[in-house]
PDB file of C-alpha atoms in Angstrom:
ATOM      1  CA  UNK O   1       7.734 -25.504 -18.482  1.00  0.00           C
ATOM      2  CA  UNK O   2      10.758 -24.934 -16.931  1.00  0.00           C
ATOM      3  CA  UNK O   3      11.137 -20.836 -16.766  1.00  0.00           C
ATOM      4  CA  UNK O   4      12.107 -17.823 -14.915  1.00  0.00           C
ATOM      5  CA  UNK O   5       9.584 -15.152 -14.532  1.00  0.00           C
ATOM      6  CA  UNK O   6      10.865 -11.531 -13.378  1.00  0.00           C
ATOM      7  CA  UNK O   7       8.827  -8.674 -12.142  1.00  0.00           C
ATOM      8  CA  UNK O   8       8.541  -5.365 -10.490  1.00  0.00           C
ATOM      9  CA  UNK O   9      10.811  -3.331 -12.699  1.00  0.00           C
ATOM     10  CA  UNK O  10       9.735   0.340 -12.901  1.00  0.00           C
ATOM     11  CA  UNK O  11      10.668   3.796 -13.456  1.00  0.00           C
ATOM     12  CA  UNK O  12      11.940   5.974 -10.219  1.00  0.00           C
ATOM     13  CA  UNK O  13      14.465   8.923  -8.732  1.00  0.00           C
ATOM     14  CA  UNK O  14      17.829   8.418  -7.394  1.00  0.00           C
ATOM     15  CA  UNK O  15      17.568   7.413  -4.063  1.00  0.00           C
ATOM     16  CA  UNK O  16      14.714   5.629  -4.309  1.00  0.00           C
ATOM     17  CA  UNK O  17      14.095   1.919  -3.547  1.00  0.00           C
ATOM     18  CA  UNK O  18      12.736  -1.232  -5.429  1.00  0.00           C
ATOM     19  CA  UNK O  19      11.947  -4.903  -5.136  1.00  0.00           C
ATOM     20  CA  UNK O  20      12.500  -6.934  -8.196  1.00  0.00           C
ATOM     21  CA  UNK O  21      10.791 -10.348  -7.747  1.00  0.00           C
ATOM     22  CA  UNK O  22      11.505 -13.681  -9.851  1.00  0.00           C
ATOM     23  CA  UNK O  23       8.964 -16.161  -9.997  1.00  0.00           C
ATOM     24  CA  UNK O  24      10.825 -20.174 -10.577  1.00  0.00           C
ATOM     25  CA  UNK O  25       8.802 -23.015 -12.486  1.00  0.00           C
ATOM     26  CA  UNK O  26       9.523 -26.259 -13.496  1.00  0.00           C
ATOM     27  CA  UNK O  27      12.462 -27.567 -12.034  1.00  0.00           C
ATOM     28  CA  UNK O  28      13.373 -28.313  -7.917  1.00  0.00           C
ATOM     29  CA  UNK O  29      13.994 -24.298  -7.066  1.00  0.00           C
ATOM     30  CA  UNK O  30      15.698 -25.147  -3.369  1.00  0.00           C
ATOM     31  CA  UNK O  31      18.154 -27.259  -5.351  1.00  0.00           C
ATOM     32  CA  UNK O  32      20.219 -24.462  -7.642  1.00  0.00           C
ATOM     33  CA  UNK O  33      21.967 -20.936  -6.805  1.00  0.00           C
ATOM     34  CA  UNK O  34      20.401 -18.173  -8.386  1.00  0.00           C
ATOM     35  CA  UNK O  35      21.920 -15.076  -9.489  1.00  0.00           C
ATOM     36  CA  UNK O  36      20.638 -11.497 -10.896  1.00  0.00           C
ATOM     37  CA  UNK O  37      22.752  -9.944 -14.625  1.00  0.00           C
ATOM     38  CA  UNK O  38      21.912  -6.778 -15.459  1.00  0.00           C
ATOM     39  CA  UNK O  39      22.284  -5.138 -18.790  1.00  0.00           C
ATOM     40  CA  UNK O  40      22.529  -1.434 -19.139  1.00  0.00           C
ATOM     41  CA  UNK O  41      21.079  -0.080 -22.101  1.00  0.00           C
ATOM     42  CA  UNK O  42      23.142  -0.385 -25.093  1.00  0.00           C
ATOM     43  CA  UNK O  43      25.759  -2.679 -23.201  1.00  0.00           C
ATOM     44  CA  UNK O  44      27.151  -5.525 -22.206  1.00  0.00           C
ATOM     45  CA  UNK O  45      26.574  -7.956 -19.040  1.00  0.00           C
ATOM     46  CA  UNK O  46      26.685  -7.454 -15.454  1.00  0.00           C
ATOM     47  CA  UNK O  47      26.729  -9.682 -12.981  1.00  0.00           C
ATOM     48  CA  UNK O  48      24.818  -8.012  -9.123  1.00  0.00           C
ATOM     49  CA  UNK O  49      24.535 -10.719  -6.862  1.00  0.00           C
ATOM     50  CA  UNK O  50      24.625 -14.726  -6.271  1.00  0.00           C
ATOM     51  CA  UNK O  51      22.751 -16.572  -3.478  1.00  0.00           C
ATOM     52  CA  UNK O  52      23.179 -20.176  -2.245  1.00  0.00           C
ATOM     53  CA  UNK O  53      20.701 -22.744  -2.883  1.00  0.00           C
ATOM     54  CA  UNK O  54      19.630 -22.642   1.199  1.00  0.00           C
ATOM     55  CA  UNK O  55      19.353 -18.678   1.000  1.00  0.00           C
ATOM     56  CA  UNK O  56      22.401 -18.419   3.696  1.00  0.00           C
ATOM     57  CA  UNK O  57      25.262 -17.317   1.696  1.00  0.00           C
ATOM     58  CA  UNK O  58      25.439 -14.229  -0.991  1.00  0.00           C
ATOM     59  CA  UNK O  59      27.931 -12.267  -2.732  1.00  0.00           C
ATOM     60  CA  UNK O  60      27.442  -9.184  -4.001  1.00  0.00           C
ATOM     61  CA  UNK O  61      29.345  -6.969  -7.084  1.00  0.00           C
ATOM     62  CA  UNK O  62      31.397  -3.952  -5.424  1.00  0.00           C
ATOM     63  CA  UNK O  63      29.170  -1.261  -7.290  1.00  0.00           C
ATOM     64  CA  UNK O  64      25.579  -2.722  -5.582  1.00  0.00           C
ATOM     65  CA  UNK O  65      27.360  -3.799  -2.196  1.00  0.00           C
ATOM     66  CA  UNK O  66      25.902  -2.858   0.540  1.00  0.00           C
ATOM     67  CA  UNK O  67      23.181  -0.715  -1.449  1.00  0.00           C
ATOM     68  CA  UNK O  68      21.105  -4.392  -2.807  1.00  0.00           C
ATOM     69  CA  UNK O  69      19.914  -7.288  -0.772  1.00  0.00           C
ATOM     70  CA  UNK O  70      19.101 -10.650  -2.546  1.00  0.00           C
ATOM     71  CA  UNK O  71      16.689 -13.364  -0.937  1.00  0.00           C
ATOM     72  CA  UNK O  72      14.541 -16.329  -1.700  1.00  0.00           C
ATOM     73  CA  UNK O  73      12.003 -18.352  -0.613  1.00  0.00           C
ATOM     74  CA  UNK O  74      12.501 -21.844  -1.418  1.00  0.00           C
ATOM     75  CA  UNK O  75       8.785 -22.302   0.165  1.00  0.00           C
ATOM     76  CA  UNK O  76       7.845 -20.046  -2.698  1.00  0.00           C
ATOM     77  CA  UNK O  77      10.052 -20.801  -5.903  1.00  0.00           C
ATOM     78  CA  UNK O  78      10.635 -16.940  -5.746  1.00  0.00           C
ATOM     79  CA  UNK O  79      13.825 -15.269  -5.578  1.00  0.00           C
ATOM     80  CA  UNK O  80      13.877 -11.260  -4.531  1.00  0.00           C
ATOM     81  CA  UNK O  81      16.115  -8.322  -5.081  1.00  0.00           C
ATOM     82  CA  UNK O  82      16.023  -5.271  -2.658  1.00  0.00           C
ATOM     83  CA  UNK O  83      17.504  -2.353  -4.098  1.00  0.00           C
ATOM     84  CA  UNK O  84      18.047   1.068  -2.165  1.00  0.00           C
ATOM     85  CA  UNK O  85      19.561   4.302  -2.892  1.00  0.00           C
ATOM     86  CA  UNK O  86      18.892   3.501  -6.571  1.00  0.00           C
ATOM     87  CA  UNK O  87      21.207   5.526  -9.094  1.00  0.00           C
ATOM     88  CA  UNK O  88      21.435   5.971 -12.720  1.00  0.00           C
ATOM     89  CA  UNK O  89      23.588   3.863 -13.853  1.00  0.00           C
ATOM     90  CA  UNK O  90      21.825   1.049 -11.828  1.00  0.00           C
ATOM     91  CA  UNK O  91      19.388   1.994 -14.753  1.00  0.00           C
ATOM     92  CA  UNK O  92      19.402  -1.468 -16.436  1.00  0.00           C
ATOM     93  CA  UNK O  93      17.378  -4.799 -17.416  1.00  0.00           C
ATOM     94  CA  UNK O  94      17.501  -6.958 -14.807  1.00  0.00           C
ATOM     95  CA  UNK O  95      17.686 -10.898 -15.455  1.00  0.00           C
ATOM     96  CA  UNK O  96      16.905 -13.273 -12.710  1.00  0.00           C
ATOM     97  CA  UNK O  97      19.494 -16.677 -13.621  1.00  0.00           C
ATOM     98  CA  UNK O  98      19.764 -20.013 -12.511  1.00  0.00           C
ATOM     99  CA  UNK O  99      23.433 -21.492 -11.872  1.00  0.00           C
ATOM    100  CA  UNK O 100      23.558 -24.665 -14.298  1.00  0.00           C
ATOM    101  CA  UNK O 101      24.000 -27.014 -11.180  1.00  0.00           C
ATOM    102  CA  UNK O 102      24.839 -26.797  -7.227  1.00  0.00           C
ATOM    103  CA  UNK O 103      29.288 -26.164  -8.459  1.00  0.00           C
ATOM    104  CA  UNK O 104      29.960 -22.875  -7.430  1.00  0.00           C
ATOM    105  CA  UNK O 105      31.758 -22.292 -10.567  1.00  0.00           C
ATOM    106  CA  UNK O 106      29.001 -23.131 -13.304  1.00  0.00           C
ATOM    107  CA  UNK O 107      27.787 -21.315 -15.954  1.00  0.00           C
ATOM    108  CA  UNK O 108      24.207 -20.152 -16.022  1.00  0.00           C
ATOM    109  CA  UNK O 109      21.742 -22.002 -18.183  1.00  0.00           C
ATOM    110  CA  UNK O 110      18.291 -20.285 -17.387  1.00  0.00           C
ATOM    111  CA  UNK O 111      17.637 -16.830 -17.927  1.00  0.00           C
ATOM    112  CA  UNK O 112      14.572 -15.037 -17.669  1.00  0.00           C
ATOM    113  CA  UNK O 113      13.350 -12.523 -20.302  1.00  0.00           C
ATOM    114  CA  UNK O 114      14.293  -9.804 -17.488  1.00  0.00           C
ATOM    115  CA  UNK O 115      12.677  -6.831 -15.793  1.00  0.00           C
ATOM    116  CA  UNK O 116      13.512  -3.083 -16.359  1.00  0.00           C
ATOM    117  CA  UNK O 117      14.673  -0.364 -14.185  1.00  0.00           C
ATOM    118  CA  UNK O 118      14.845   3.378 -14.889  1.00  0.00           C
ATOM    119  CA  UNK O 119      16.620   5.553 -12.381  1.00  0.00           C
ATOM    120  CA  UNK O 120      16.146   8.835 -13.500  1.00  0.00           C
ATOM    121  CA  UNK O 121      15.283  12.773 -12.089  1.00  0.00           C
TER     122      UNK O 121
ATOM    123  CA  UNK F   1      40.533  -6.890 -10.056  1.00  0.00           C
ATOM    124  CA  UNK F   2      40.441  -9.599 -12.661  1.00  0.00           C
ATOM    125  CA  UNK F   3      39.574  -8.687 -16.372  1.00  0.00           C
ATOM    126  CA  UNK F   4      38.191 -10.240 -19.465  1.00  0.00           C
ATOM    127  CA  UNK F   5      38.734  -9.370 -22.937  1.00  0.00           C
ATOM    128  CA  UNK F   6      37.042  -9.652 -25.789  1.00  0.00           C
ATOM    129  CA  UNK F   7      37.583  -8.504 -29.174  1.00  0.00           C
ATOM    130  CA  UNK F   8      33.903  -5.488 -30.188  1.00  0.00           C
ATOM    131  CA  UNK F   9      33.248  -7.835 -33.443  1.00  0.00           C
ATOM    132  CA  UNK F  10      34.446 -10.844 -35.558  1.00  0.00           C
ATOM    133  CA  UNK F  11      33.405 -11.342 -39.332  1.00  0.00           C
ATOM    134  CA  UNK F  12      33.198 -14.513 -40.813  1.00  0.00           C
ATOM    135  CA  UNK F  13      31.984 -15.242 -43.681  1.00  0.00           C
ATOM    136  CA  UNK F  14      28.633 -17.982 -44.554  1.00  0.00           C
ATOM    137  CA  UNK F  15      29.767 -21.180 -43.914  1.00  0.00           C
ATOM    138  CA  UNK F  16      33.079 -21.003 -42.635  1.00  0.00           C
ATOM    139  CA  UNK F  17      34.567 -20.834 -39.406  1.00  0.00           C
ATOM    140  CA  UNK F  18      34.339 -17.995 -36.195  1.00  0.00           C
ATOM    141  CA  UNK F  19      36.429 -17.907 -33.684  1.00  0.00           C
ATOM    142  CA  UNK F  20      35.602 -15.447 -30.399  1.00  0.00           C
ATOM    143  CA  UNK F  21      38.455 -14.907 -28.004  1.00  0.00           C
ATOM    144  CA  UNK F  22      38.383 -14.769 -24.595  1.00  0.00           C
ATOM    145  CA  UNK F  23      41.456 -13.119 -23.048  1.00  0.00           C
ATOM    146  CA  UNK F  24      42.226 -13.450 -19.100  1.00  0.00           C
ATOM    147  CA  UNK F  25      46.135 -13.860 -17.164  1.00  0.00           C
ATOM    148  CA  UNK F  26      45.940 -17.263 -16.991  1.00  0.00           C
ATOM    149  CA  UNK F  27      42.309 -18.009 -18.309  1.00  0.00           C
ATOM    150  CA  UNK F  28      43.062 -21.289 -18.617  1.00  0.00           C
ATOM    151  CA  UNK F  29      43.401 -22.184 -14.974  1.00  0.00           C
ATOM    152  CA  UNK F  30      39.583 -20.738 -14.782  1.00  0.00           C
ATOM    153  CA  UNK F  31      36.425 -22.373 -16.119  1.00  0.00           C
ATOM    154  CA  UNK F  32      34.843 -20.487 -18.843  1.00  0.00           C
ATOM    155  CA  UNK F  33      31.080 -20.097 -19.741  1.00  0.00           C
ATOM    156  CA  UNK F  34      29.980 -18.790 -23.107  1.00  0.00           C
ATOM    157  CA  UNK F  35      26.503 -17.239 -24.225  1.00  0.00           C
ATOM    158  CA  UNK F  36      24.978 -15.980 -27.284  1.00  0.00           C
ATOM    159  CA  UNK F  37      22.436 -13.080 -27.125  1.00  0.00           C
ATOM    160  CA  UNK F  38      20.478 -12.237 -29.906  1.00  0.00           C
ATOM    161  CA  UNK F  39      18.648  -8.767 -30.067  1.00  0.00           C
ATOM    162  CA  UNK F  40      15.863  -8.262 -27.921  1.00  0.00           C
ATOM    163  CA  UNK F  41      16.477 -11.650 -26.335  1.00  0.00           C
ATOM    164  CA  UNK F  42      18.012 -12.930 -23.529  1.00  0.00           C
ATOM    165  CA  UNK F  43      21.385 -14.685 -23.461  1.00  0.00           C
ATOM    166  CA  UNK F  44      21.720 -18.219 -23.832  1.00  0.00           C
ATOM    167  CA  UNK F  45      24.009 -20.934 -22.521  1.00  0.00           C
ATOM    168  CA  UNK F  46      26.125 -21.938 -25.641  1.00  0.00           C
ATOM    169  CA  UNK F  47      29.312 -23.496 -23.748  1.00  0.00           C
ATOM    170  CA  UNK F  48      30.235 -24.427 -20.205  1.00  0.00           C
ATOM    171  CA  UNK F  49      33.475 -25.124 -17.801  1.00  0.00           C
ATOM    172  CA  UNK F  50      35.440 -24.442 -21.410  1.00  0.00           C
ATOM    173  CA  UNK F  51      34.477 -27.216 -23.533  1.00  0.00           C
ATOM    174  CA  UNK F  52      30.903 -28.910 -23.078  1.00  0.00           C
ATOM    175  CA  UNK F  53      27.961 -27.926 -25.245  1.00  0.00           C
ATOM    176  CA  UNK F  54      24.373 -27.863 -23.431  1.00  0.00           C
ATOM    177  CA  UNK F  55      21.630 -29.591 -24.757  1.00  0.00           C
ATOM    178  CA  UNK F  56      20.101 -28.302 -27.790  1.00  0.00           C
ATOM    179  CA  UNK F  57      23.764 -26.550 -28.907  1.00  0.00           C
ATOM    180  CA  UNK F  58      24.819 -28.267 -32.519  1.00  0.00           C
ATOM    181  CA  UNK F  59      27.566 -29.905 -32.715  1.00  0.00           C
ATOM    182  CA  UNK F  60      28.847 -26.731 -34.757  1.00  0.00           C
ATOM    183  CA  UNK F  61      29.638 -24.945 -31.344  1.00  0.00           C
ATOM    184  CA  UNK F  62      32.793 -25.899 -30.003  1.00  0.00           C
ATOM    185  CA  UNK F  63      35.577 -24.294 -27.104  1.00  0.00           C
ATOM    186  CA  UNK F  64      39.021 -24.138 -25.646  1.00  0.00           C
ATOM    187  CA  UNK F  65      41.107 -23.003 -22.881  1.00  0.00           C
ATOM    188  CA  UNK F  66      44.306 -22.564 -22.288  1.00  0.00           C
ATOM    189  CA  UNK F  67      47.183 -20.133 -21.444  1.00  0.00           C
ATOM    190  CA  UNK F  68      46.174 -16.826 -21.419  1.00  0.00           C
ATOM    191  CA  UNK F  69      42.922 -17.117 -23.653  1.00  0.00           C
ATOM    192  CA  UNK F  70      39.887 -18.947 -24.280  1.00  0.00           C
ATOM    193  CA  UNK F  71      38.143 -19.814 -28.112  1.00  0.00           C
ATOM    194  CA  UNK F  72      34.479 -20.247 -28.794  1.00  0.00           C
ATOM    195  CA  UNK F  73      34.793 -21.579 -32.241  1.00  0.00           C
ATOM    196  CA  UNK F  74      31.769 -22.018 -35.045  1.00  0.00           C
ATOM    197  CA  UNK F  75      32.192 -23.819 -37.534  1.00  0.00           C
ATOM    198  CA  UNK F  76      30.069 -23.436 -41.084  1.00  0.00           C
ATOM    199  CA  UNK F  77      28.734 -20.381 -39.818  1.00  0.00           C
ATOM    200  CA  UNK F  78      24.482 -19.709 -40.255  1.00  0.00           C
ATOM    201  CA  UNK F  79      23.066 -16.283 -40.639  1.00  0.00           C
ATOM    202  CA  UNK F  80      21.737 -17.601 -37.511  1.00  0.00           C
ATOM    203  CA  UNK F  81      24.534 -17.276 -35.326  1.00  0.00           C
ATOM    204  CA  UNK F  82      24.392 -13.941 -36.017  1.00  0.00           C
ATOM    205  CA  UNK F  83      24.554 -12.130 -31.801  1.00  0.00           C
ATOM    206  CA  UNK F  84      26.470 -10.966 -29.267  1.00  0.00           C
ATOM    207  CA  UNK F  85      28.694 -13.397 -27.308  1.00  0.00           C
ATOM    208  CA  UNK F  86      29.928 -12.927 -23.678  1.00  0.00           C
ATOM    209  CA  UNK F  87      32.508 -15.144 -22.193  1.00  0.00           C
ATOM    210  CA  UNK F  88      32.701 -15.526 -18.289  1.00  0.00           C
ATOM    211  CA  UNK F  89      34.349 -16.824 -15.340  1.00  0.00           C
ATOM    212  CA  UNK F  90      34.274 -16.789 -11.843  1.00  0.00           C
ATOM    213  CA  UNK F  91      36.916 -15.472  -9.428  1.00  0.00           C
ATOM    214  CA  UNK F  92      36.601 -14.377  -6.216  1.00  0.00           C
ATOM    215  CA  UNK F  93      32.722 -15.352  -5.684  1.00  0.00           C
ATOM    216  CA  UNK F  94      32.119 -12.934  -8.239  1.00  0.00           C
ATOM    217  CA  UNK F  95      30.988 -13.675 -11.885  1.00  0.00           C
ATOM    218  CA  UNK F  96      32.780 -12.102 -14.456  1.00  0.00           C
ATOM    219  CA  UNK F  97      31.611 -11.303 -18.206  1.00  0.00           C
ATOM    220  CA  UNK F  98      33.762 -10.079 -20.828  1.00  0.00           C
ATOM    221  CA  UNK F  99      32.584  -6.916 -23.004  1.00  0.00           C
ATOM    222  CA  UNK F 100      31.126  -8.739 -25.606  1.00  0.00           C
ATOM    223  CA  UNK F 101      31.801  -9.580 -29.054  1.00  0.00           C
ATOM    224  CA  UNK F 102      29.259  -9.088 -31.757  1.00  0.00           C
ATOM    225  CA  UNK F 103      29.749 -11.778 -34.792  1.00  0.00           C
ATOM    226  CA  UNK F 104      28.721 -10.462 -38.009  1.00  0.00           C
ATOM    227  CA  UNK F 105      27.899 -13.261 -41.047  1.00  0.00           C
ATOM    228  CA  UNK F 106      28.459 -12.547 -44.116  1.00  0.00           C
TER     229      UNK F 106
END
């Protein structure tokens, strides 16, 4: 079955860290860009970050930049999200998503059923 | 930075046509992506680059792009099509959504 499986959400402090994990099945993982959406409570979509099918490039949104760190492991099928100096409003469910093919530009036509963070004192 | 807009909600009534905007400055020179989220779900690829429906999308779903604004249109509208809808694009390296529109049938 071809899905994406997030985990590792939890509930923590501001300033704390977290690494969300996304487990890949069913389709060639080291062939497709992934990104991570997040949805705050209540709202709409939010794109965080987009890495290239090798792993070498990434972009990040300005409000994670240089706080988040995506990675994968094509070995694996598993894509990763480092997140330090956590806030509140990074309080959010995070969805790992697969870019529809290797164009830069696509849409994204896998989602996972997402992970959730709480950032809260 | 570049901005999307979307109308909060669009009515339309069983069985006849919705139509979601997209606004942008000059949307149509972009490639625009459309999903539907239902509640408690997670979104779902209804339209990409404008135009082209993903497998498993009826016929019913269609788009357009051009000038300043993009249009997911339904036709003969189903209770369930009932969701939100985000448009987005990409500019920059950085994936845009619009705010949303929820589409109400009634």
């Amino acid at each position: 079955e071809v899905q994406l499986l997030e985990s590792g959400g939890d509930i923590l402090q501001p300033g704390e860290s977290l690494r969300l994990s996304c487990a890949a099945s069913g389709f060639t993982f080291s062939n497709f860009a992934l990104s991570w959406v997040r949805q705050a409570p209540g709202k709409g979509l939010e794109w965080v970050s987009r890495i290239s099918d090798n792993g070498v490039t990434s972009y990040y949104a300005d409000s994670v930049k240089g706080r988040f760190t995506i990675s994968r492991d094509n070995s694996k099928s598993t894509l990763h999200l480092q997140m330090n100096s956590l806030r509140v409003n990074d309080t959010a469910l995070y969805f790992c998503v697969k870019s529809r093919t290797a164009w830069f530009g696509d849409g994204f036509d896998l989602w996972g059923q997402g992970t959730m963070v709480i950032v809260s004192s | 930075s570049y901005e999307l807009t979307q109308a909060l909600s669009v009515s339309v009534a069983l069985g006849q046509t919705a139509r979601i905007t997209c606004g942008g400055d000059n949307i149509g020179g972009k490639n625009v992506h459309w999903y539907q989220q239902k509640p408690g779900q997670a979104p779902v690829l209804v339209m990409y680059r404008d135009a082209n429906r993903p497998s498993g999308i009826p016929e019913r779903f269609s788009g357009s792009n051009s000038g300043n604004m993009a249009t997911l249109s339904i036709s003969r509208a189903q209770d369930g099509d009932e969701a939100d809808y985000y448009c987005q694009v990409w500019d920059s390296n950085t994936a845009l959504f619009g705010g949303g529109t929820r589409l109400t049938v009634l």
